[in-house]
mmCIF file of N, CA and C in Angstrom:
data_model
loop_
_atom_site.group_PDB
_atom_site.id
_atom_site.type_symbol
_atom_site.label_atom_id
_atom_site.label_comp_id
_atom_site.label_asym_id
_atom_site.label_seq_id
_atom_site.Cartn_x
_atom_site.Cartn_y
_atom_site.Cartn_z
ATOM 1 N N UNK U 1 -10.351 11.197 -8.986
ATOM 2 C CA UNK U 1 -9.099 11.583 -8.398
ATOM 3 C C UNK U 1 -8.357 10.301 -8.007
ATOM 4 N N UNK U 2 -7.064 10.322 -8.149
ATOM 5 C CA UNK U 2 -6.214 9.192 -7.774
ATOM 6 C C UNK U 2 -5.608 9.436 -6.392
ATOM 7 N N UNK U 3 -5.273 8.347 -5.717
ATOM 8 C CA UNK U 3 -4.630 8.434 -4.406
ATOM 9 C C UNK U 3 -3.362 9.268 -4.485
ATOM 10 N N UNK U 4 -2.627 9.186 -5.585
ATOM 11 C CA UNK U 4 -1.378 9.945 -5.738
ATOM 12 C C UNK U 4 -1.590 11.457 -5.667
ATOM 13 N N UNK U 5 -2.829 11.924 -5.876
ATOM 14 C CA UNK U 5 -3.119 13.354 -5.774
ATOM 15 C C UNK U 5 -3.137 13.829 -4.324
ATOM 16 N N UNK U 6 -3.334 12.891 -3.381
ATOM 17 C CA UNK U 6 -3.455 13.243 -1.968
ATOM 18 C C UNK U 6 -2.310 12.717 -1.101
ATOM 19 N N UNK U 7 -1.540 11.764 -1.631
ATOM 20 C CA UNK U 7 -0.563 11.092 -0.770
ATOM 21 C C UNK U 7 0.631 10.597 -1.574
ATOM 22 N N UNK U 8 1.682 10.278 -0.844
ATOM 23 C CA UNK U 8 2.825 9.585 -1.432
ATOM 24 C C UNK U 8 2.976 8.270 -0.699
ATOM 25 N N UNK U 9 3.885 7.428 -1.165
ATOM 26 C CA UNK U 9 3.981 6.079 -0.624
ATOM 27 C C UNK U 9 5.437 5.628 -0.547
ATOM 28 N N UNK U 10 5.691 4.746 0.400
ATOM 29 C CA UNK U 10 7.000 4.110 0.571
ATOM 30 C C UNK U 10 6.766 2.618 0.784
ATOM 31 N N UNK U 11 7.706 1.805 0.351
ATOM 32 C CA UNK U 11 7.569 0.369 0.563
ATOM 33 C C UNK U 11 8.827 -0.209 1.186
ATOM 34 N N UNK U 12 8.630 -1.348 1.799
ATOM 35 C CA UNK U 12 9.731 -2.119 2.345
ATOM 36 C C UNK U 12 9.383 -3.590 2.205
ATOM 37 N N UNK U 13 10.343 -4.447 2.440
ATOM 38 C CA UNK U 13 10.067 -5.876 2.316
ATOM 39 C C UNK U 13 10.856 -6.655 3.351
ATOM 40 N N UNK U 14 10.325 -7.800 3.689
ATOM 41 C CA UNK U 14 11.003 -8.764 4.556
ATOM 42 C C UNK U 14 10.493 -10.130 4.134
ATOM 43 N N UNK U 15 11.359 -10.898 3.527
ATOM 44 C CA UNK U 15 10.928 -12.201 3.043
ATOM 45 C C UNK U 15 9.879 -12.051 1.963
ATOM 46 N N UNK U 16 8.739 -12.683 2.143
ATOM 47 C CA UNK U 16 7.648 -12.652 1.173
ATOM 48 C C UNK U 16 6.557 -11.662 1.589
ATOM 49 N N UNK U 17 6.906 -10.718 2.459
ATOM 50 C CA UNK U 17 5.951 -9.738 2.974
ATOM 51 C C UNK U 17 6.348 -8.338 2.523
ATOM 52 N N UNK U 18 5.373 -7.600 2.018
ATOM 53 C CA UNK U 18 5.596 -6.216 1.620
ATOM 54 C C UNK U 18 4.907 -5.295 2.622
ATOM 55 N N UNK U 19 5.547 -4.192 2.894
ATOM 56 C CA UNK U 19 5.047 -3.182 3.817
ATOM 57 C C UNK U 19 4.898 -1.886 3.010
ATOM 58 N N UNK U 20 3.672 -1.370 2.909
ATOM 59 C CA UNK U 20 3.422 -0.162 2.117
ATOM 60 C C UNK U 20 2.831 0.915 3.015
ATOM 61 N N UNK U 21 3.477 2.060 3.048
ATOM 62 C CA UNK U 21 2.954 3.208 3.781
ATOM 63 C C UNK U 21 2.364 4.195 2.789
ATOM 64 N N UNK U 22 1.199 4.729 3.126
ATOM 65 C CA UNK U 22 0.533 5.771 2.349
ATOM 66 C C UNK U 22 0.476 6.985 3.259
ATOM 67 N N UNK U 23 1.125 8.065 2.857
ATOM 68 C CA UNK U 23 1.281 9.231 3.720
ATOM 69 C C UNK U 23 0.635 10.444 3.058
ATOM 70 N N UNK U 24 -0.319 11.053 3.743
ATOM 71 C CA UNK U 24 -1.025 12.222 3.210
ATOM 72 C C UNK U 24 -0.062 13.393 3.052
ATOM 73 N N UNK U 25 -0.195 14.111 1.945
ATOM 74 C CA UNK U 25 0.587 15.327 1.762
ATOM 75 C C UNK U 25 0.167 16.393 2.774
ATOM 76 N N UNK U 26 -1.160 16.463 2.996
ATOM 77 C CA UNK U 26 -1.712 17.486 3.894
ATOM 78 C C UNK U 26 -2.506 16.814 5.010
ATOM 79 N N UNK U 27 -2.348 17.299 6.218
ATOM 80 C CA UNK U 27 -3.032 16.714 7.381
ATOM 81 C C UNK U 27 -4.543 16.669 7.194
ATOM 82 N N UNK U 28 -5.098 17.661 6.540
ATOM 83 C CA UNK U 28 -6.556 17.713 6.375
ATOM 84 C C UNK U 28 -7.085 16.638 5.428
ATOM 85 N N UNK U 29 -6.236 15.984 4.668
ATOM 86 C CA UNK U 29 -6.674 14.910 3.771
ATOM 87 C C UNK U 29 -6.635 13.532 4.426
ATOM 88 N N UNK U 30 -6.059 13.432 5.609
ATOM 89 C CA UNK U 30 -5.911 12.129 6.246
ATOM 90 C C UNK U 30 -7.250 11.434 6.487
ATOM 91 N N UNK U 31 -8.258 12.155 6.948
ATOM 92 C CA UNK U 31 -9.568 11.545 7.237
ATOM 93 C C UNK U 31 -10.155 10.891 5.979
ATOM 94 N N UNK U 32 -9.997 11.538 4.837
ATOM 95 C CA UNK U 32 -10.491 10.957 3.580
ATOM 96 C C UNK U 32 -9.721 9.682 3.243
ATOM 97 N N UNK U 33 -8.417 9.700 3.444
ATOM 98 C CA UNK U 33 -7.624 8.492 3.200
ATOM 99 C C UNK U 33 -8.071 7.359 4.117
ATOM 100 N N UNK U 34 -8.243 7.673 5.381
ATOM 101 C CA UNK U 34 -8.639 6.649 6.352
ATOM 102 C C UNK U 34 -9.990 6.039 5.990
ATOM 103 N N UNK U 35 -10.897 6.865 5.471
ATOM 104 C CA UNK U 35 -12.241 6.385 5.125
ATOM 105 C C UNK U 35 -12.270 5.598 3.818
ATOM 106 N N UNK U 36 -11.405 5.938 2.881
ATOM 107 C CA UNK U 36 -11.518 5.338 1.550
ATOM 108 C C UNK U 36 -10.456 4.300 1.202
ATOM 109 N N UNK U 37 -9.301 4.355 1.813
ATOM 110 C CA UNK U 37 -8.243 3.391 1.492
ATOM 111 C C UNK U 37 -8.328 2.259 2.512
ATOM 112 N N UNK U 38 -9.253 1.362 2.253
ATOM 113 C CA UNK U 38 -9.557 0.261 3.164
ATOM 114 C C UNK U 38 -8.811 -1.007 2.753
ATOM 115 N N UNK U 39 -8.793 -1.970 3.647
ATOM 116 C CA UNK U 39 -8.190 -3.272 3.343
ATOM 117 C C UNK U 39 -8.859 -3.882 2.117
ATOM 118 N N UNK U 40 -10.174 -3.821 2.061
ATOM 119 C CA UNK U 40 -10.913 -4.425 0.959
ATOM 120 C C UNK U 40 -10.554 -3.774 -0.373
ATOM 121 N N UNK U 41 -10.460 -2.445 -0.394
ATOM 122 C CA UNK U 41 -10.137 -1.749 -1.638
ATOM 123 C C UNK U 41 -8.705 -2.019 -2.074
ATOM 124 N N UNK U 42 -7.778 -2.072 -1.123
ATOM 125 C CA UNK U 42 -6.387 -2.357 -1.457
ATOM 126 C C UNK U 42 -6.265 -3.776 -2.010
ATOM 127 N N UNK U 43 -6.915 -4.725 -1.358
ATOM 128 C CA UNK U 43 -6.877 -6.114 -1.827
ATOM 129 C C UNK U 43 -7.447 -6.215 -3.242
ATOM 130 N N UNK U 44 -8.580 -5.592 -3.479
ATOM 131 C CA UNK U 44 -9.209 -5.636 -4.798
ATOM 132 C C UNK U 44 -8.312 -4.952 -5.838
ATOM 133 N N UNK U 45 -7.739 -3.827 -5.482
ATOM 134 C CA UNK U 45 -6.915 -3.065 -6.417
ATOM 135 C C UNK U 45 -5.638 -3.825 -6.812
ATOM 136 N N UNK U 46 -4.994 -4.456 -5.856
ATOM 137 C CA UNK U 46 -3.752 -5.174 -6.132
ATOM 138 C C UNK U 46 -3.991 -6.587 -6.658
ATOM 139 N N UNK U 47 -5.198 -7.087 -6.456
ATOM 140 C CA UNK U 47 -5.616 -8.354 -7.046
ATOM 141 C C UNK U 47 -4.686 -9.522 -6.751
ATOM 142 N N UNK U 48 -4.314 -10.232 -7.796
ATOM 143 C CA UNK U 48 -3.521 -11.455 -7.670
ATOM 144 C C UNK U 48 -2.086 -11.216 -7.214
ATOM 145 N N UNK U 49 -1.666 -9.963 -7.143
ATOM 146 C CA UNK U 49 -0.314 -9.671 -6.652
ATOM 147 C C UNK U 49 -0.146 -10.067 -5.194
ATOM 148 N N UNK U 50 -1.261 -10.062 -4.443
ATOM 149 C CA UNK U 50 -1.215 -10.398 -3.016
ATOM 150 C C UNK U 50 -1.937 -11.723 -2.814
ATOM 151 N N UNK U 51 -1.187 -12.745 -2.422
ATOM 152 C CA UNK U 51 -1.750 -14.075 -2.216
ATOM 153 C C UNK U 51 -2.180 -14.311 -0.768
ATOM 154 N N UNK U 52 -1.713 -13.484 0.149
ATOM 155 C CA UNK U 52 -2.007 -13.683 1.568
ATOM 156 C C UNK U 52 -2.882 -12.581 2.141
ATOM 157 N N UNK U 53 -2.669 -12.332 3.398
ATOM 158 C CA UNK U 53 -3.465 -11.391 4.171
ATOM 159 C C UNK U 53 -3.035 -9.945 3.915
ATOM 160 N N UNK U 54 -3.996 -9.022 4.005
ATOM 161 C CA UNK U 54 -3.728 -7.584 3.973
ATOM 162 C C UNK U 54 -4.185 -7.023 5.318
ATOM 163 N N UNK U 55 -3.269 -6.371 6.028
ATOM 164 C CA UNK U 55 -3.584 -5.774 7.327
ATOM 165 C C UNK U 55 -3.272 -4.283 7.244
ATOM 166 N N UNK U 56 -4.178 -3.459 7.763
ATOM 167 C CA UNK U 56 -3.974 -2.005 7.757
ATOM 168 C C UNK U 56 -3.767 -1.509 9.176
ATOM 169 N N UNK U 57 -2.790 -0.622 9.320
ATOM 170 C CA UNK U 57 -2.539 0.066 10.580
ATOM 171 C C UNK U 57 -2.692 1.557 10.323
ATOM 172 N N UNK U 58 -3.523 2.209 11.125
ATOM 173 C CA UNK U 58 -3.726 3.653 11.003
ATOM 174 C C UNK U 58 -2.745 4.375 11.927
ATOM 175 N N UNK U 59 -2.108 5.396 11.393
ATOM 176 C CA UNK U 59 -1.148 6.202 12.143
ATOM 177 C C UNK U 59 -1.564 7.668 12.037
ATOM 178 N N UNK U 60 -2.648 8.052 12.717
ATOM 179 C CA UNK U 60 -3.184 9.404 12.552
ATOM 180 C C UNK U 60 -2.205 10.506 12.941
ATOM 181 N N UNK U 61 -1.352 10.264 13.907
ATOM 182 C CA UNK U 61 -0.375 11.276 14.301
ATOM 183 C C UNK U 61 0.622 11.590 13.201
ATOM 184 N N UNK U 62 0.810 10.645 12.297
ATOM 185 C CA UNK U 62 1.716 10.841 11.158
ATOM 186 C C UNK U 62 0.956 11.144 9.868
ATOM 187 N N UNK U 63 -0.369 11.056 9.927
ATOM 188 C CA UNK U 63 -1.170 11.239 8.716
ATOM 189 C C UNK U 63 -0.926 10.122 7.719
ATOM 190 N N UNK U 64 -0.756 8.902 8.241
ATOM 191 C CA UNK U 64 -0.369 7.793 7.375
ATOM 192 C C UNK U 64 -1.169 6.527 7.660
ATOM 193 N N UNK U 65 -1.222 5.679 6.654
ATOM 194 C CA UNK U 65 -1.753 4.328 6.774
ATOM 195 C C UNK U 65 -0.624 3.387 6.392
ATOM 196 N N UNK U 66 -0.520 2.285 7.082
ATOM 197 C CA UNK U 66 0.503 1.287 6.774
ATOM 198 C C UNK U 66 -0.187 -0.036 6.468
ATOM 199 N N UNK U 67 0.149 -0.626 5.337
ATOM 200 C CA UNK U 67 -0.420 -1.897 4.926
ATOM 201 C C UNK U 67 0.668 -2.953 4.921
ATOM 202 N N UNK U 68 0.372 -4.091 5.526
ATOM 203 C CA UNK U 68 1.275 -5.229 5.516
ATOM 204 C C UNK U 68 0.622 -6.305 4.653
ATOM 205 N N UNK U 69 1.316 -6.690 3.582
ATOM 206 C CA UNK U 69 0.790 -7.640 2.609
ATOM 207 C C UNK U 69 1.625 -8.913 2.663
ATOM 208 N N UNK U 70 1.015 -10.003 3.108
ATOM 209 C CA UNK U 70 1.751 -11.264 3.176
ATOM 210 C C UNK U 70 1.612 -12.020 1.855
ATOM 211 N N UNK U 71 2.637 -12.818 1.575
ATOM 212 C CA UNK U 71 2.682 -13.588 0.331
ATOM 213 C C UNK U 71 2.470 -12.674 -0.879
ATOM 214 N N UNK U 72 3.222 -11.584 -0.914
ATOM 215 C CA UNK U 72 3.049 -10.579 -1.962
ATOM 216 C C UNK U 72 4.272 -10.410 -2.856
ATOM 217 N N UNK U 73 5.332 -11.172 -2.601
ATOM 218 C CA UNK U 73 6.571 -10.941 -3.342
ATOM 219 C C UNK U 73 7.091 -12.188 -4.051
ATOM 220 N N UNK U 74 6.197 -13.073 -4.424
ATOM 221 C CA UNK U 74 6.595 -14.247 -5.184
ATOM 222 C C UNK U 74 7.607 -15.136 -4.480
ATOM 223 N N UNK U 75 7.534 -15.188 -3.164
ATOM 224 C CA UNK U 75 8.456 -16.018 -2.394
ATOM 225 C C UNK U 75 9.547 -15.239 -1.704
ATOM 226 N N UNK U 76 9.743 -13.994 -2.080
ATOM 227 C CA UNK U 76 10.792 -13.168 -1.474
ATOM 228 C C UNK U 76 11.935 -12.922 -2.438
ATOM 229 N N UNK U 77 12.800 -12.014 -2.079
ATOM 230 C CA UNK U 77 13.871 -11.557 -2.960
ATOM 231 C C UNK U 77 14.759 -12.693 -3.449
ATOM 232 N N UNK U 78 15.128 -13.595 -2.572
ATOM 233 C CA UNK U 78 16.062 -14.652 -2.971
ATOM 234 C C UNK U 78 15.401 -15.794 -3.728
ATOM 235 N N UNK U 79 14.071 -15.816 -3.780
ATOM 236 C CA UNK U 79 13.363 -16.907 -4.456
ATOM 237 C C UNK U 79 12.626 -16.470 -5.718
ATOM 238 N N UNK U 80 12.302 -15.201 -5.805
ATOM 239 C CA UNK U 80 11.463 -14.713 -6.893
ATOM 240 C C UNK U 80 12.262 -14.427 -8.154
ATOM 241 N N UNK U 81 11.655 -14.703 -9.286
ATOM 242 C CA UNK U 81 12.227 -14.347 -10.576
ATOM 243 C C UNK U 81 11.632 -13.043 -11.105
ATOM 244 N N UNK U 82 10.827 -12.382 -10.298
ATOM 245 C CA UNK U 82 10.185 -11.131 -10.699
ATOM 246 C C UNK U 82 11.223 -10.030 -10.915
ATOM 247 N N UNK U 83 10.936 -9.138 -11.834
ATOM 248 C CA UNK U 83 11.826 -8.007 -12.063
ATOM 249 C C UNK U 83 11.882 -7.085 -10.851
ATOM 250 N N UNK U 84 10.794 -7.027 -10.097
ATOM 251 C CA UNK U 84 10.714 -6.174 -8.911
ATOM 252 C C UNK U 84 10.539 -7.050 -7.677
ATOM 253 N N UNK U 85 11.536 -7.819 -7.351
ATOM 254 C CA UNK U 85 11.436 -8.772 -6.247
ATOM 255 C C UNK U 85 11.259 -8.094 -4.895
ATOM 256 N N UNK U 86 11.686 -6.838 -4.772
ATOM 257 C CA UNK U 86 11.523 -6.097 -3.518
ATOM 258 C C UNK U 86 10.135 -5.486 -3.384
ATOM 259 N N UNK U 87 9.361 -5.455 -4.450
ATOM 260 C CA UNK U 87 8.005 -4.921 -4.404
ATOM 261 C C UNK U 87 7.924 -3.411 -4.410
ATOM 262 N N UNK U 88 8.950 -2.735 -4.877
ATOM 263 C CA UNK U 88 8.941 -1.261 -4.886
ATOM 264 C C UNK U 88 7.841 -0.711 -5.788
ATOM 265 N N UNK U 89 7.491 -1.441 -6.830
ATOM 266 C CA UNK U 89 6.433 -0.980 -7.731
ATOM 267 C C UNK U 89 5.053 -1.005 -7.075
ATOM 268 N N UNK U 90 4.919 -1.750 -5.979
ATOM 269 C CA UNK U 90 3.621 -1.784 -5.295
ATOM 270 C C UNK U 90 3.229 -0.406 -4.771
ATOM 271 N N UNK U 91 4.204 0.421 -4.411
ATOM 272 C CA UNK U 91 3.864 1.771 -3.947
ATOM 273 C C UNK U 91 3.263 2.585 -5.081
ATOM 274 N N UNK U 92 3.803 2.447 -6.273
ATOM 275 C CA UNK U 92 3.238 3.138 -7.421
ATOM 276 C C UNK U 92 1.858 2.582 -7.770
ATOM 277 N N UNK U 93 1.712 1.267 -7.667
ATOM 278 C CA UNK U 93 0.429 0.635 -7.978
ATOM 279 C C UNK U 93 -0.667 1.101 -7.018
ATOM 280 N N UNK U 94 -0.354 1.187 -5.737
ATOM 281 C CA UNK U 94 -1.375 1.594 -4.768
ATOM 282 C C UNK U 94 -1.776 3.057 -4.981
ATOM 283 N N UNK U 95 -0.839 3.879 -5.438
ATOM 284 C CA UNK U 95 -1.155 5.292 -5.664
ATOM 285 C C UNK U 95 -2.061 5.508 -6.869
ATOM 286 N N UNK U 96 -2.271 4.463 -7.665
ATOM 287 C CA UNK U 96 -3.178 4.542 -8.803
ATOM 288 C C UNK U 96 -4.627 4.239 -8.399
ATOM 289 N N UNK U 97 -4.859 3.977 -7.125
ATOM 290 C CA UNK U 97 -6.210 3.704 -6.608
ATOM 291 C C UNK U 97 -7.098 4.936 -6.783
ATOM 292 N N UNK U 98 -8.311 4.734 -7.282
ATOM 293 C CA UNK U 98 -9.278 5.828 -7.412
ATOM 294 C C UNK U 98 -9.859 6.197 -6.053
ATOM 295 N N UNK U 99 -9.899 7.484 -5.790
ATOM 296 C CA UNK U 99 -10.479 7.998 -4.536
ATOM 297 C C UNK U 99 -11.800 8.659 -4.866
#
């Protein structure tokens, strides 16, 4: 099963930092997300896309996890030559994680 089967995602950016929220479709799936979508798994899954730290914040009242990825946008919007300088594709990439 893929993460996208249980959750949706939103991203934001500030400089060279990406912010990814993973939000459970159903409240009863949140515990599984919290147990399986760890910092280590996210770092491994995104690989070389993230050059800095990965920090996870749990938001159980919202049924969501928030990940802050530093050095993840090739220098930031004004410096990167990437097609996706804002990192919007990272939300799709994280949803491809196997659960």
